[in-house]
Short mmCIF file of C-alpha atoms and ligand atoms in Angstrom, two decimals:
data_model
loop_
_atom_site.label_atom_id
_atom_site.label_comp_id
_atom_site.label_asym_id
_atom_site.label_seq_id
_atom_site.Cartn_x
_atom_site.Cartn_y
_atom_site.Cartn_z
CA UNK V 1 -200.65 182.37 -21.23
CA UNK V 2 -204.01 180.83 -21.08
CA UNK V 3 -205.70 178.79 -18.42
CA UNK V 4 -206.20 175.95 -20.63
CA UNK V 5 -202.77 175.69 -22.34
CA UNK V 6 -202.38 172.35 -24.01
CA UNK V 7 -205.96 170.92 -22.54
CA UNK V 8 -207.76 169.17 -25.54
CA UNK V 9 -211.59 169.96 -24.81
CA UNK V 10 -214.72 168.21 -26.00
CA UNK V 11 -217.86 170.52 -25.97
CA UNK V 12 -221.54 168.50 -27.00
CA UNK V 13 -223.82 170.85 -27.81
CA UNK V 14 -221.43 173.11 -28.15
CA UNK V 15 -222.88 174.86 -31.85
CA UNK V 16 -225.02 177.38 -30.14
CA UNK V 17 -226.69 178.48 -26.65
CA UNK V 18 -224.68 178.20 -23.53
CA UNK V 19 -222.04 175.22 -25.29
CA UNK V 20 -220.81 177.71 -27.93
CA UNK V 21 -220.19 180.28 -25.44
CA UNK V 22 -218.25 177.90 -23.50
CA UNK V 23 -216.05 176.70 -26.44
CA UNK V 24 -215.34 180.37 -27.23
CA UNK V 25 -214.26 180.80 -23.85
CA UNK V 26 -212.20 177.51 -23.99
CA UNK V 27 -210.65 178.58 -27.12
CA UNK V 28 -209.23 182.14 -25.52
CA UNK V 29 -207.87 180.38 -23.01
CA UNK V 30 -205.97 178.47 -25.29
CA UNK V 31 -207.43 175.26 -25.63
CA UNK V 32 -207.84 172.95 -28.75
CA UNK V 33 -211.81 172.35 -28.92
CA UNK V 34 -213.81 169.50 -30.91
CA UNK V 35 -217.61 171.12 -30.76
CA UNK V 36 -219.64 168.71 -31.16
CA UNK V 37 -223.49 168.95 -31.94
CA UNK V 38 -226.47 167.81 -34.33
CA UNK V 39 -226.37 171.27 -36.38
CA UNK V 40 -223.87 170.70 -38.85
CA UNK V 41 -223.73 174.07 -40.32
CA UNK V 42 -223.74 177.05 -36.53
CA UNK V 43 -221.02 174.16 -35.60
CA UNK V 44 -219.17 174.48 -38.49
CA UNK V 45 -219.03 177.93 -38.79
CA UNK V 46 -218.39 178.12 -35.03
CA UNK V 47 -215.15 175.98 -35.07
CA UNK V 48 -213.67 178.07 -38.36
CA UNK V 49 -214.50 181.07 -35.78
CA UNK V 50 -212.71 180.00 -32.84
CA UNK V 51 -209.35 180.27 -34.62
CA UNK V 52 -205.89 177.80 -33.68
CA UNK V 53 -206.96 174.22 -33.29
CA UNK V 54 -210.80 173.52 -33.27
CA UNK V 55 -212.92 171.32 -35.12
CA UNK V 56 -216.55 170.33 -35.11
CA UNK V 57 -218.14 166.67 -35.33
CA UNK V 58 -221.25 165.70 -35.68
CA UNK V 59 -222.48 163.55 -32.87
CA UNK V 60 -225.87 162.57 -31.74
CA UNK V 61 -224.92 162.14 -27.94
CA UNK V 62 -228.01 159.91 -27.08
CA UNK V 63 -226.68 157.42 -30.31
CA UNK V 64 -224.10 154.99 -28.46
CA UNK V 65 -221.96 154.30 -31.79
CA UNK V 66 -221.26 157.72 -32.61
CA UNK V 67 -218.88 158.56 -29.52
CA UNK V 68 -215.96 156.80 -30.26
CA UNK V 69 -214.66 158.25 -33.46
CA UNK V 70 -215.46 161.54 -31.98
CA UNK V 71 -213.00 160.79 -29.24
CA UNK V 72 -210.63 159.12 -31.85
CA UNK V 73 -210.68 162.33 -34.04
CA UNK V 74 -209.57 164.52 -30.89
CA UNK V 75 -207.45 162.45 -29.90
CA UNK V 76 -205.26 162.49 -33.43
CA UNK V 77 -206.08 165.69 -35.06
CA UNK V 78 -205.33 167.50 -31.20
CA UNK V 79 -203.89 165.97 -28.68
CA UNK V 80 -204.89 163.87 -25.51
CA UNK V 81 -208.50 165.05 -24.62
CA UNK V 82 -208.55 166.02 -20.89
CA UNK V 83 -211.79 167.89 -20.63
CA UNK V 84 -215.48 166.90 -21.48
CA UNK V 85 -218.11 169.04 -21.09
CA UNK V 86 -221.57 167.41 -21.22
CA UNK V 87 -223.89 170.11 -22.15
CA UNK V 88 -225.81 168.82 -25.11
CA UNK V 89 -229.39 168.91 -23.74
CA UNK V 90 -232.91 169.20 -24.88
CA UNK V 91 -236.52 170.44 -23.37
CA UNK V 92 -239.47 169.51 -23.71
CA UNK V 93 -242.80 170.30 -22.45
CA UNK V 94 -245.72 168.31 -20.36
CA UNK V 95 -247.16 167.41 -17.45
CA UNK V 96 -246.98 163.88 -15.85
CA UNK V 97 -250.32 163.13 -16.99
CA UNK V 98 -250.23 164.32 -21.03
CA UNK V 99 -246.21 164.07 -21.55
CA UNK V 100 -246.00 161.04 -24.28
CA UNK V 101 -243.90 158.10 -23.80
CA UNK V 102 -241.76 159.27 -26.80
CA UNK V 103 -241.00 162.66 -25.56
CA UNK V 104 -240.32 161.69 -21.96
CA UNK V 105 -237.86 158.78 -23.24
CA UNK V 106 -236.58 161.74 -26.07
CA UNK V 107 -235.46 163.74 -23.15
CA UNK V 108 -233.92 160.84 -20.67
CA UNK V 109 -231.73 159.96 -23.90
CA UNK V 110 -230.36 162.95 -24.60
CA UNK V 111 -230.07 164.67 -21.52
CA UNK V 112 -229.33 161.07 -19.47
CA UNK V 113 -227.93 158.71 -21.48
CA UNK V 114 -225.80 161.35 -23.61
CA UNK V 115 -223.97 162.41 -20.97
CA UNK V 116 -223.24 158.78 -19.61
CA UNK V 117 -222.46 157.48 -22.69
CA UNK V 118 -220.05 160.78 -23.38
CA UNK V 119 -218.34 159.91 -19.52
CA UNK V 120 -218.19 156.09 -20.58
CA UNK V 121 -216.48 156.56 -23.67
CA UNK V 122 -214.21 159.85 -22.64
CA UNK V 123 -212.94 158.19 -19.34
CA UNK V 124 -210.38 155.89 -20.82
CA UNK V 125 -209.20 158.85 -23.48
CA UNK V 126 -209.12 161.47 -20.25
CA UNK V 127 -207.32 158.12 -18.35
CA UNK V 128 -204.41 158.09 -20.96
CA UNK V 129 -204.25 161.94 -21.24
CA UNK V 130 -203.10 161.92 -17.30
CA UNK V 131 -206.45 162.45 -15.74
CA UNK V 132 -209.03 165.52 -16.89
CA UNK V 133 -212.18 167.30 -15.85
CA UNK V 134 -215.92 166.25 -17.00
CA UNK V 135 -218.32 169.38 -16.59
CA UNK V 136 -222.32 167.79 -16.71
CA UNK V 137 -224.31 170.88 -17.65
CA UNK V 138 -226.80 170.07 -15.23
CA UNK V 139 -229.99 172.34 -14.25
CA UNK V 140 -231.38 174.44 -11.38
CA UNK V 141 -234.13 171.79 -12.45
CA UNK V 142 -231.55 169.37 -11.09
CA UNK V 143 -232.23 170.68 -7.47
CA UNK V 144 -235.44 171.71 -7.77
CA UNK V 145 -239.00 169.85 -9.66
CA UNK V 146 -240.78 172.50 -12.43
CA UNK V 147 -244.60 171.52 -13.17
CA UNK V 148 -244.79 170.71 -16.57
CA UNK V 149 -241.05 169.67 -17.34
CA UNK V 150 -240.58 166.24 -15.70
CA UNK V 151 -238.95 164.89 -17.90
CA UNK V 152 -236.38 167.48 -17.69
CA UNK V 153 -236.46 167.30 -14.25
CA UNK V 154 -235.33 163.73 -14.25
CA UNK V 155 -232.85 164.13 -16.44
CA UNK V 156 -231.29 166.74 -14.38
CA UNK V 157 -231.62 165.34 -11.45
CA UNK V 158 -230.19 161.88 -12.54
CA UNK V 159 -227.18 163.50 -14.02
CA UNK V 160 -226.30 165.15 -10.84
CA UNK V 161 -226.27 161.87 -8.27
CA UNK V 162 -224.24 159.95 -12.26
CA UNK V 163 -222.15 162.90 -11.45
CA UNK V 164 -221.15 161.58 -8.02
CA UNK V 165 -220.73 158.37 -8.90
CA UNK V 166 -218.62 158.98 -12.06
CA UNK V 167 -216.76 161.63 -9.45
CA UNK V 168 -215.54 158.55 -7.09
CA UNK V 169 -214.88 156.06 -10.08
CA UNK V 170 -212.88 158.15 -12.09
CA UNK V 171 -210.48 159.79 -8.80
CA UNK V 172 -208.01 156.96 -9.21
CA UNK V 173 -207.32 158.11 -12.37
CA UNK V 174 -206.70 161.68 -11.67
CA UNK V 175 -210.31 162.87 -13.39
CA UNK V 176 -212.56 165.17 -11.67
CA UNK V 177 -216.20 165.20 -12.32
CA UNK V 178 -218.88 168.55 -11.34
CA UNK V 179 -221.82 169.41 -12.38
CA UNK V 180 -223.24 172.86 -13.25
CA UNK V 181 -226.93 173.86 -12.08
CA UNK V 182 -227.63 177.06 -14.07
CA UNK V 183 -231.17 179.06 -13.52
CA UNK V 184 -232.67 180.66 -16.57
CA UNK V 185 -230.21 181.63 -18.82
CA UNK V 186 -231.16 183.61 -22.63
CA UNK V 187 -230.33 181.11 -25.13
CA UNK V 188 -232.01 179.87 -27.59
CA UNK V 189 -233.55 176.94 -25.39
CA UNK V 190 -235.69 179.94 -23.45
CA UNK V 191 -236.24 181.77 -26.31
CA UNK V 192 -239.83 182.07 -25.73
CA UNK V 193 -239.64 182.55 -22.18
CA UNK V 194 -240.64 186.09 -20.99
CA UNK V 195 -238.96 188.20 -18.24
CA UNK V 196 -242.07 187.42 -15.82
CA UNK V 197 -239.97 184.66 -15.49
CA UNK V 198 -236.93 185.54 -13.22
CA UNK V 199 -239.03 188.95 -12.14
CA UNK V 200 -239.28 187.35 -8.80
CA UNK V 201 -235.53 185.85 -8.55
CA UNK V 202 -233.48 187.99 -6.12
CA UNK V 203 -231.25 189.08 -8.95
CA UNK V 204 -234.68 189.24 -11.17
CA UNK V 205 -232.91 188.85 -15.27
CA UNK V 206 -232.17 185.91 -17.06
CA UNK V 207 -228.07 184.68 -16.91
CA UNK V 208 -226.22 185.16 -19.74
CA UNK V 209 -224.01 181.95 -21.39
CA UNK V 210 -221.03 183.72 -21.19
CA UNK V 211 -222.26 183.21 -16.80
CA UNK V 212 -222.13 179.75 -17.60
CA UNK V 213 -218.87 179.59 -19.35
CA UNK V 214 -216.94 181.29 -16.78
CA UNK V 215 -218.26 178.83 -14.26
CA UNK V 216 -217.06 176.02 -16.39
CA UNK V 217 -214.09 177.51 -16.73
CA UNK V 218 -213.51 177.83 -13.57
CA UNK V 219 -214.11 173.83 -12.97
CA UNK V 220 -212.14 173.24 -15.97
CA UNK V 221 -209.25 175.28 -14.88
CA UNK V 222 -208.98 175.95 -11.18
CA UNK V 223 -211.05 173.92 -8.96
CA UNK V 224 -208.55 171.61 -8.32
CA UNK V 225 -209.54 170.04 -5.19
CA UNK V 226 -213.88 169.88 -6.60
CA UNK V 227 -215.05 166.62 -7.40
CA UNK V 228 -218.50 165.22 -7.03
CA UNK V 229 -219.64 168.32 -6.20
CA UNK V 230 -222.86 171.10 -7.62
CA UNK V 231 -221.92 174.65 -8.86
CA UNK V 232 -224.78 176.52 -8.98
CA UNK V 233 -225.65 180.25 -10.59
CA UNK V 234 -229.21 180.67 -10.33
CA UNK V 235 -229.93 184.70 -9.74
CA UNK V 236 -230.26 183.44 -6.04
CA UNK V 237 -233.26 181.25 -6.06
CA UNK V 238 -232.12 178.62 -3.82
CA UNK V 239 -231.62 181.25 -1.51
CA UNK V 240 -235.05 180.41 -0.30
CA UNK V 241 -238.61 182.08 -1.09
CA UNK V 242 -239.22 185.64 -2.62
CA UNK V 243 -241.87 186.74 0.66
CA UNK V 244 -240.01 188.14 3.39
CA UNK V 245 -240.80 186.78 6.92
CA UNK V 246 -243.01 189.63 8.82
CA UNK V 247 -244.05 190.31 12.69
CA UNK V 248 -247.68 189.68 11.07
CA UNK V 249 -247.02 185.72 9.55
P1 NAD E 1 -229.76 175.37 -26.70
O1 NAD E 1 -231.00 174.69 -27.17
O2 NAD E 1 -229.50 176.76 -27.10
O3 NAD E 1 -228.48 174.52 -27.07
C1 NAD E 1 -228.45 173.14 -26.93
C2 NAD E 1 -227.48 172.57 -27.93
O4 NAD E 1 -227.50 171.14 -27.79
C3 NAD E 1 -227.88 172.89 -29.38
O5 NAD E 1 -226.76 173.29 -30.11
C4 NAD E 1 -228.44 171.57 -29.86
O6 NAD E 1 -228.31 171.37 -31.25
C5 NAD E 1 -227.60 170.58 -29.07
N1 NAD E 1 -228.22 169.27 -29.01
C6 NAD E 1 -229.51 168.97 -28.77
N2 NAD E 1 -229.71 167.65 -28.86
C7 NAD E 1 -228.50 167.10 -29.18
C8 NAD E 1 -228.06 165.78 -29.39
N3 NAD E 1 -228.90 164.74 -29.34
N4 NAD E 1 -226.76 165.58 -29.67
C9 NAD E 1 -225.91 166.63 -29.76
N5 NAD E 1 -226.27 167.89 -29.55
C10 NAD E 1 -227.56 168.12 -29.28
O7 NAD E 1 -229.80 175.24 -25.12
P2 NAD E 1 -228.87 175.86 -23.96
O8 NAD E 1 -229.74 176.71 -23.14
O9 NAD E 1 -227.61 176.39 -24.50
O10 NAD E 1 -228.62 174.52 -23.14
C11 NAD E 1 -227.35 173.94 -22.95
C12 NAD E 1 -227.43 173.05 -21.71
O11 NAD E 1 -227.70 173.86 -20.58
C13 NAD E 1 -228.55 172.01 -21.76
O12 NAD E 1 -228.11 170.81 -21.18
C14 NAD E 1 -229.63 172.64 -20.93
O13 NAD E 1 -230.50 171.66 -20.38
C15 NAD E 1 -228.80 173.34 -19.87
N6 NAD E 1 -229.48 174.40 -19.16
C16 NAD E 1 -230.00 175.47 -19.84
C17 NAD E 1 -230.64 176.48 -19.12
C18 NAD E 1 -231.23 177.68 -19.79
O14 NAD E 1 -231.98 178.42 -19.11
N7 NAD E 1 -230.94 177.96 -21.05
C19 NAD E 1 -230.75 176.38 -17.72
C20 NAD E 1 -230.21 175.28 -17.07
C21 NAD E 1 -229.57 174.30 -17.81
#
């Protein structure tokens, strides 16, 4: 028996990086998954990999029109959808003073917008399904600001308080709503990220997806009585600062 038996999942962003790992995961536990994502083909192939029900769609989740027959395809080729996970998410570089218009509203709309829009158009399906889960792949940035990412930091940020508020709208209908704050984690996205980067992190490597997924999972599956609420897996940053305290400070 799986933990996600008969749950219909919807995973944006879900053809590579920390989304496919969480489909896979999905998928072993016995869920039907719709992957969606802008890379046709690693989505594709992905969804013919997971094996039993699974299909991918593309979807721009920043474009407002494409949402609904992604829903409507779940819904008819598998089953009530009961689980959204909002991961789909982009990065890109600047600081406040040279980050262009364009880029900064780039970011907002995927990493913003896409996951409101996904929550706007999912909460009726997840409504009729008997009430679900919405995971928002948030950020350590979410909790934290990063010079040169504000942008990103925004995003994150703003999807963790939409979190809250889609948590209390959606309770009457049996749908709970968390968000995820991972640290680094090796994907793709921090490909060119060096380990200098979590060498001062109390548990000093970069996460793996796979981290990820099981904490999704988890949300998906067994945090029943979560909603509203910030799961973080950051290697212990947020644990406070790297210098210890000494007689001589
Ligand atoms: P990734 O770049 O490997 O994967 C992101 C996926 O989102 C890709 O498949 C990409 O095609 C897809 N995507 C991008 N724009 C899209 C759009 N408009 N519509 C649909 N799909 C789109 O990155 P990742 O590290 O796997 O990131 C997944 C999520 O986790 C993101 O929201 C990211 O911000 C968040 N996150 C990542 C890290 C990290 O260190 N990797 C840390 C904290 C949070």
């Amino acid at each position: 028996m799986g933990r996600l038996d008969e749950q219909v999942a919807i995973v944006t962003g879900g053809a590579r990086g920390i989304g496919a790992a969480v489909a896979r995961l999905f998928a072993m536990e016995g869920a039907a998954v719709m992957v969606a994502d802008v890379l046709d083909t690693e989505g594709a192939q992905l969804a013919a990999e997971l094996g039993g029900p699974a299909r991918y769609a593309h979807l721009d989740v920043s474009a407002e029109h494409g949402w609904q027959p992604v829903l409507a395809e779940a819904e008819r080729e598998l089953g009530p959808v009961s689980v959204l996970v909002n991961n789909a998410g982009i990065l890109d570089w600047g600081t406040i003073e040279e980050q262009s218009l364009e880029s900064f509203r780039r970011v907002i709309d995927v990493n913003l917008q896409g996951a409101w829009l996904g929550m706007r158009t999912a909460a009726p399906y997840l409504r009729r399904a008997g009430g679900g889960v919405i995971v928002n792949i948030s950020s350590l940035a979410g909790l934290t600001g990063y010079a040169g990412i504000g942008a990103y930091v925004a995003s994150k940020w703003a999807l963790r308080g939409l979190t809250k508020t889609a948590a209390l709208e959606l309770a009457p209908d049996g749908t709970r709503v968390c968000s995820v704050h991972p640290g680094a984690v090796r994907t793709p996205m921090t490909a060119d990220f060096d380990d200098s980067f979590t060498a001062a992190q109390p548990l000093p490597r970069f996460g793996e997806p796979e981290e990820v997924a099981r904490m999704v999972l988890f949300i998906a599956a067994d945090a029943t009585y979560s909603t509203g609420t910030e799961f973080i897996l950051d290697g212990g940053v947020t644990a406070g600062p790297p210098t210890a305290l000494t007689p001589d400070h």
